[in-house]
Tab-separated table of C-alpha atoms and ligand atoms in Angstrom:
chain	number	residue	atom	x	y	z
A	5	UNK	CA	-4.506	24.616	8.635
A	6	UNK	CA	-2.257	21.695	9.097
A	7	UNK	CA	-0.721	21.133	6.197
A	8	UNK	CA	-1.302	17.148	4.929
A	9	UNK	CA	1.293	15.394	2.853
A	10	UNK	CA	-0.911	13.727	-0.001
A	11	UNK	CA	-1.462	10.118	0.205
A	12	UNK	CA	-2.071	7.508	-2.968
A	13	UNK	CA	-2.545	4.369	-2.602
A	14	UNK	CA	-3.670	1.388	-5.187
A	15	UNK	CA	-6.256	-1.482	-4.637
A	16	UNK	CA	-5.645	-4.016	-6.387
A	17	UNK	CA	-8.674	-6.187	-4.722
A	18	UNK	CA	-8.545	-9.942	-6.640
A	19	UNK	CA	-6.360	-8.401	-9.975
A	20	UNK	CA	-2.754	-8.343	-10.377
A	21	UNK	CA	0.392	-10.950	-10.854
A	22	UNK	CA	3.678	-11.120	-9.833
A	23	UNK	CA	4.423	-9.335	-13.604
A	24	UNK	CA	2.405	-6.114	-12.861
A	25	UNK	CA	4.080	-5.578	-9.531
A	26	UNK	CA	7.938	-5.784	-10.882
A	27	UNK	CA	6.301	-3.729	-13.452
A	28	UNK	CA	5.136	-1.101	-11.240
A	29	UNK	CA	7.467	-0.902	-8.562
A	30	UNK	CA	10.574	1.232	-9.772
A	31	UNK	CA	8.129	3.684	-11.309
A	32	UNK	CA	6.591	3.857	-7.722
A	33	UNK	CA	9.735	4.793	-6.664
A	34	UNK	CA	10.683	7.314	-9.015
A	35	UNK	CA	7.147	9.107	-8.296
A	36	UNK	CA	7.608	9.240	-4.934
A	37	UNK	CA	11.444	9.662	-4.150
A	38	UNK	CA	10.809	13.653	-3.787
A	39	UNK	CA	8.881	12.471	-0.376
A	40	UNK	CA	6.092	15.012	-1.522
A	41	UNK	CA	3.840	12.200	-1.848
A	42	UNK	CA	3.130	8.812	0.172
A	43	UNK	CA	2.065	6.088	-2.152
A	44	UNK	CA	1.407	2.297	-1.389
A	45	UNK	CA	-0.171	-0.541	-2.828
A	46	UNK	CA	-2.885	-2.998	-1.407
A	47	UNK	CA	-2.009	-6.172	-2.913
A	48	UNK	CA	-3.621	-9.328	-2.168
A	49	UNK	CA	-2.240	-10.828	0.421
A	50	UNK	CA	-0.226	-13.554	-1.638
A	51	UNK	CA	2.242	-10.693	-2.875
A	52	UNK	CA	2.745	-8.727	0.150
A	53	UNK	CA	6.133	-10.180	0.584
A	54	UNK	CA	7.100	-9.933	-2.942
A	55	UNK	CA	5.886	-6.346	-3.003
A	56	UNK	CA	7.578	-5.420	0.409
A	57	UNK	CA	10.849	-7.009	-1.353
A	58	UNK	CA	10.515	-4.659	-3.876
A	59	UNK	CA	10.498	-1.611	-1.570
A	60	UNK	CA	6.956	-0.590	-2.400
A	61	UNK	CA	5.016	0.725	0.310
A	62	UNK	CA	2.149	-2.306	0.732
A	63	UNK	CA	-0.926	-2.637	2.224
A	64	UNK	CA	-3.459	-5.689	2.843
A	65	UNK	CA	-6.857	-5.244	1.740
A	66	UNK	CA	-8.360	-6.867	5.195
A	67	UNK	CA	-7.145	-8.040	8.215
A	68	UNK	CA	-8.689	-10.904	10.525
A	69	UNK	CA	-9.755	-9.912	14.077
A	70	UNK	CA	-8.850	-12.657	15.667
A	71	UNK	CA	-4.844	-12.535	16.161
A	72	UNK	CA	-4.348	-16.463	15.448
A	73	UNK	CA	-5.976	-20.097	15.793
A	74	UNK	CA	-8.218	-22.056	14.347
A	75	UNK	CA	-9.966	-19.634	11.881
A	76	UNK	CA	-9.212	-21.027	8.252
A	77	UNK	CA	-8.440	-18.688	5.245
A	78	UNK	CA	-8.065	-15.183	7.162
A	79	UNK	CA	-5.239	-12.716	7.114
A	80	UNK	CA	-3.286	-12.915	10.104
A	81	UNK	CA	-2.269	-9.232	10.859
A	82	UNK	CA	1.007	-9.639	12.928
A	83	UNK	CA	2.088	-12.039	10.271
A	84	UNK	CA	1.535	-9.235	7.352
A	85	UNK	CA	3.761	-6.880	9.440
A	86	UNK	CA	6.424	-9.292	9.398
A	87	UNK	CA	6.312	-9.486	5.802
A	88	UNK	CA	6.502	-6.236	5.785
A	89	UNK	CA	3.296	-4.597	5.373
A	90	UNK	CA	2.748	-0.599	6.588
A	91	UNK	CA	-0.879	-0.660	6.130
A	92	UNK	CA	-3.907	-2.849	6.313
A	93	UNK	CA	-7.484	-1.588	4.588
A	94	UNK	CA	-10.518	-2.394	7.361
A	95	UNK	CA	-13.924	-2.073	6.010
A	96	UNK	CA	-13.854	-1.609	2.477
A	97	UNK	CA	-17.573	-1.630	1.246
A	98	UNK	CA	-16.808	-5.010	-0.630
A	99	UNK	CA	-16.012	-6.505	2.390
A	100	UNK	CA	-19.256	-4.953	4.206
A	101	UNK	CA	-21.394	-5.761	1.372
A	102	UNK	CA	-20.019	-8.804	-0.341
A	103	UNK	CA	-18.725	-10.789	3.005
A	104	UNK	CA	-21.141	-9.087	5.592
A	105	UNK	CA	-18.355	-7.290	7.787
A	106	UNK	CA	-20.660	-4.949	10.397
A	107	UNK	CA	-19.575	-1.766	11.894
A	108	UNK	CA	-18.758	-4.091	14.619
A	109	UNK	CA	-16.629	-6.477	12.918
A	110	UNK	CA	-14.639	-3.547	11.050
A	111	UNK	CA	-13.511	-1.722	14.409
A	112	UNK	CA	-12.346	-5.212	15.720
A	113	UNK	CA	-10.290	-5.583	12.610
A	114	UNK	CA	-8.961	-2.014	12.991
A	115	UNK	CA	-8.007	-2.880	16.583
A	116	UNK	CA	-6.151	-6.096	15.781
A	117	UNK	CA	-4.370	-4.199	13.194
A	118	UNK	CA	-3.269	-1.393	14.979
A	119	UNK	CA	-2.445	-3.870	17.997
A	120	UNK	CA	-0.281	-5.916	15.368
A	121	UNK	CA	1.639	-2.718	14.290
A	122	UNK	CA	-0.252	-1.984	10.977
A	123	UNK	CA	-2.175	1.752	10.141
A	124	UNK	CA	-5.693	1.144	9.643
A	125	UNK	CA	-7.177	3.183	6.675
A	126	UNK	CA	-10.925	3.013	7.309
A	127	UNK	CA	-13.210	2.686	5.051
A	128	UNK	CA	-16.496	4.458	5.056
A	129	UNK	CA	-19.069	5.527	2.553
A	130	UNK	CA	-22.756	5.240	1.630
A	131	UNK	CA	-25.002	3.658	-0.195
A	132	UNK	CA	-27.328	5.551	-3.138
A	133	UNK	CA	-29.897	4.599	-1.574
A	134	UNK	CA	-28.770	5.885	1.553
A	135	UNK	CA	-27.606	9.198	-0.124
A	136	UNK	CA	-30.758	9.574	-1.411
A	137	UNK	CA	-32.398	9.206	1.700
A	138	UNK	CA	-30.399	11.669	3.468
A	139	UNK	CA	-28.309	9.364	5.449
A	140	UNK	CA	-24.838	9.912	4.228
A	141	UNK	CA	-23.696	11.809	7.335
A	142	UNK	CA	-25.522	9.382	9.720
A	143	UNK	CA	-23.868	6.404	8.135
A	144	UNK	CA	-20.594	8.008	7.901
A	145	UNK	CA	-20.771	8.706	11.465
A	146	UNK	CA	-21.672	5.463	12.920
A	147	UNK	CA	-18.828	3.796	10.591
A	148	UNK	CA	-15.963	5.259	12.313
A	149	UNK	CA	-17.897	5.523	16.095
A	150	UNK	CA	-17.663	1.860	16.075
A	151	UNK	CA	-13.922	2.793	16.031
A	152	UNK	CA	-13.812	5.616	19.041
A	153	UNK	CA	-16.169	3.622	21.179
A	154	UNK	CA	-13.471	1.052	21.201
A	155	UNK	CA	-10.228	3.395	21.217
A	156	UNK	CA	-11.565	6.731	22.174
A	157	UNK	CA	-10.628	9.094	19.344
A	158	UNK	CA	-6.917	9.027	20.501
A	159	UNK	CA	-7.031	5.355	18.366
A	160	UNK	CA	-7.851	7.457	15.019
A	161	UNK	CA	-4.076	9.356	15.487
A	162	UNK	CA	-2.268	6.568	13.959
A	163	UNK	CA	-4.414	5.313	10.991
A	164	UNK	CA	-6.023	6.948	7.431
A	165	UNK	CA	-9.214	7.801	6.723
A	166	UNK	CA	-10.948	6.711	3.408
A	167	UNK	CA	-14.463	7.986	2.160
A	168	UNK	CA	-15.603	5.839	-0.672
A	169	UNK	CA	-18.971	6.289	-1.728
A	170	UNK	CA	-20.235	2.722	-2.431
A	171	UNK	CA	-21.836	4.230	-5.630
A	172	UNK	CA	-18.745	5.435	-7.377
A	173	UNK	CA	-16.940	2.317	-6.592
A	174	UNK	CA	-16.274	0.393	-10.203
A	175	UNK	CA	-19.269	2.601	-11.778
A	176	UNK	CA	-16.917	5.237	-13.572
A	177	UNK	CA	-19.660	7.817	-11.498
A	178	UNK	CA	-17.485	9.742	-9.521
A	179	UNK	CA	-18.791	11.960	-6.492
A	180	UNK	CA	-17.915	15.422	-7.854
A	181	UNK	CA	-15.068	17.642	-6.314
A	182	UNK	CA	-17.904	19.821	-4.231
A	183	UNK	CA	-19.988	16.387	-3.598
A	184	UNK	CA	-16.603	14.439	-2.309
A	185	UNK	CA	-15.524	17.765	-0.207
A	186	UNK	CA	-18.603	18.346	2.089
A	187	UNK	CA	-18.446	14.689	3.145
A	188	UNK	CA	-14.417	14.963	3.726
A	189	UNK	CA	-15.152	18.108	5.819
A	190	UNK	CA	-18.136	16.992	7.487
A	191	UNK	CA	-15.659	13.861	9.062
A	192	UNK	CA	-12.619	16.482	10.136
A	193	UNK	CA	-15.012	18.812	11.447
A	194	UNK	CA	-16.712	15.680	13.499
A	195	UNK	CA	-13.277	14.558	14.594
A	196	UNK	CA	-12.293	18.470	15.149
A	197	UNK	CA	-15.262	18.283	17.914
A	198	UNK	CA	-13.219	16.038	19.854
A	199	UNK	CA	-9.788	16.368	19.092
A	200	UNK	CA	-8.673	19.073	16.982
A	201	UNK	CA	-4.843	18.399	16.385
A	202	UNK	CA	-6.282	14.542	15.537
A	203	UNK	CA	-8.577	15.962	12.836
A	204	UNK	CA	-6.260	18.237	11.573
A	205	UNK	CA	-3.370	15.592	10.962
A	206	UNK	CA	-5.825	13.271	9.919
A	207	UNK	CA	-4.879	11.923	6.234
A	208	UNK	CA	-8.743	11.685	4.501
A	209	UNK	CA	-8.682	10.160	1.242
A	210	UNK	CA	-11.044	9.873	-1.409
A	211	UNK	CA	-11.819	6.413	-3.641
A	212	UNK	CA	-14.508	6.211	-6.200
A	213	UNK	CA	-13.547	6.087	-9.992
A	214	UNK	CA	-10.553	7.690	-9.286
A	215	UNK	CA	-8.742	8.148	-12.698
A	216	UNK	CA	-6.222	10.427	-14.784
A	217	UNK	CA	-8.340	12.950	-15.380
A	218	UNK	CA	-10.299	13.507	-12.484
A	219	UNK	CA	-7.810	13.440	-9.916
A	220	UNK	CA	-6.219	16.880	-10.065
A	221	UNK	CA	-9.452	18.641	-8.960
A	222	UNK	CA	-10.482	15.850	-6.073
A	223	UNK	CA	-6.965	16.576	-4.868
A	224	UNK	CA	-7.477	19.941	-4.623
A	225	UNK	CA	-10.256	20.468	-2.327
A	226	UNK	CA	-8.897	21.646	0.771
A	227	UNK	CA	-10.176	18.150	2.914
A	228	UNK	CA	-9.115	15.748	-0.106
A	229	UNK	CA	-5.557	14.379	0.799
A	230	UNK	CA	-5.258	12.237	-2.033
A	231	UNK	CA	-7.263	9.033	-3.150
A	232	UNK	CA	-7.738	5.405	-3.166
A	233	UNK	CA	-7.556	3.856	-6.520
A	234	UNK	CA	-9.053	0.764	-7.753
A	235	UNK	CA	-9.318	0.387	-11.662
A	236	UNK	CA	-6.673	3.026	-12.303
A	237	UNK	CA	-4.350	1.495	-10.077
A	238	UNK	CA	-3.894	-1.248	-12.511
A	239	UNK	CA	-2.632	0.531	-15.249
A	240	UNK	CA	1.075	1.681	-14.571
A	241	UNK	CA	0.579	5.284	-16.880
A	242	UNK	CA	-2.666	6.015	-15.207
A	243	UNK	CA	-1.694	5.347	-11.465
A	244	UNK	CA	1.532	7.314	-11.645
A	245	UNK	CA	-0.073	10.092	-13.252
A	246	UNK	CA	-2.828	10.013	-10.179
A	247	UNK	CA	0.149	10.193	-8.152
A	248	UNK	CA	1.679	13.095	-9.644
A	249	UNK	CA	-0.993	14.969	-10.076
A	250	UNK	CA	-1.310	14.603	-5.838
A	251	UNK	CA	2.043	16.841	-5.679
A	252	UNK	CA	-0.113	19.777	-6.294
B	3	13P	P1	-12.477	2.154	-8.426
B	3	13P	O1	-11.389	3.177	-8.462
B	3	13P	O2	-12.278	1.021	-9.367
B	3	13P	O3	-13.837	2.785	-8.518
B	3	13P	O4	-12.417	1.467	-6.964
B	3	13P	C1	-12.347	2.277	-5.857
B	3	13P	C2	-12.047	1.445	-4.680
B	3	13P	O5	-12.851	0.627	-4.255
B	3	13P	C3	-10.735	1.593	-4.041
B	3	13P	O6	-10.688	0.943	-2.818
């Protein structure tokens, strides 16, 4: 088994202020100067400078997928590199649900990004509803084949996979350890059945009421490489403890 090197990173979505960043940012880098973890933070876009100024690994939460012109309000992707952005979220379920991004629409962005120099962390998850109906591996599936069909598998080697189911998001229901596990190994063993070394590299997070006290076990199923934290994230004590307890 490859071995993984655990991955946190924050989502701030609309929250945060120029105060909670300077706040977090030299106890991000305390955390994480033993390199045994990765840990960013998607900001909104208005403090990916500041955050990238402050060494702190940053992320946007979305990324246009047009590269530039007349398109009023979007996040231009080469432009976020320059300010000095590593990573750029693509289909969070807020952005499929809330703003209507398709399958489609979410491999485009993941293209641009990539294109522009940014790692795409994917976002996939299902509904209850569709859990309940059985669909959760059918859903999964066609989330990130909108991806290969544009960039063959090869385009999943540089970029992070996140499973979020879209009913633990902000509900304080998290999918338990087991629950969380068969859907992280039912996406490396899909990705195994076309490229094996890509699967096995392949950082797969977990998001979903993340917190202090839950993380630990998440982390420790053999396909969970470390989470995606909204709420927690937040709160300087409870996100650096989430990222400690990712060391192992
Ligand atoms: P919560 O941790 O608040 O449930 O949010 C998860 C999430 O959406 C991270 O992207």
């Amino acid at each position: 088994m490859a071995s993984r090197k655990p991955f946190v990173a924050g989502n701030w979505k609309l929250n945060g202020s120029v105060e909670l960043l300077n706040e977090m940012a030299s106890s991000i880098e305390a955390v994480s100067n033993d390199q045994s973890v990765d840990v960013a933070l998607f900001v909104p876009a208005l403090l990916v400078g500041e955050s990238a100024k402050l060494d702190v690994v940053t992320g946007v939460q979305t990324v246009s997928e047009f590269e530039s012109g007349a398109y009023t309000g979007e996040i231009q992707a080469s432009l976020a590199k320059e300010l000095g952005a590593k990573y750029a979220l693509v289909g969070h379920s807020e952005r499929r649900h809330i703003f209507g991004e398709s399958d489609d629409v979410v491999a485009q962005k993941f293209v641009m990004a990539q294109q522009q120099g940014l790692t795409p962390v994917l976002c996939v998850g299902e509904t209850e509803q569709q859990r309940e109906q059985n669909e959760t591996e059918s859903v999964i599936s066609a989330q990130i084949d909108a991806v290969i069909d544009k960039l063959g598998v090869a385009g999943l080697e540089q970029s992070v996979i996140a499973y979020e189911p879209v009913w633990a998001i902000g509900t304080g229901k998290t999918a338990t350890p087991e629950q969380a596990q068969q859907v992280h190994q039912f996406i490396r063993a899909k990705l195994a059945s076309l490229d094996e070394q890509i699967a096995q590299r392949l950082q797969i997070l977990y998001g979903g009421s993340v917190n202090e006290k839950n993380s630990s076990e998440l982390f420790a199923q053999p396909d969970i490489d470390g989470g995606l934290i909204g709420g927690a994230s937040l709160k300087k004590d409870a996100f650096i403890s989430i990222c400690e307890s990712a060391k192992g």
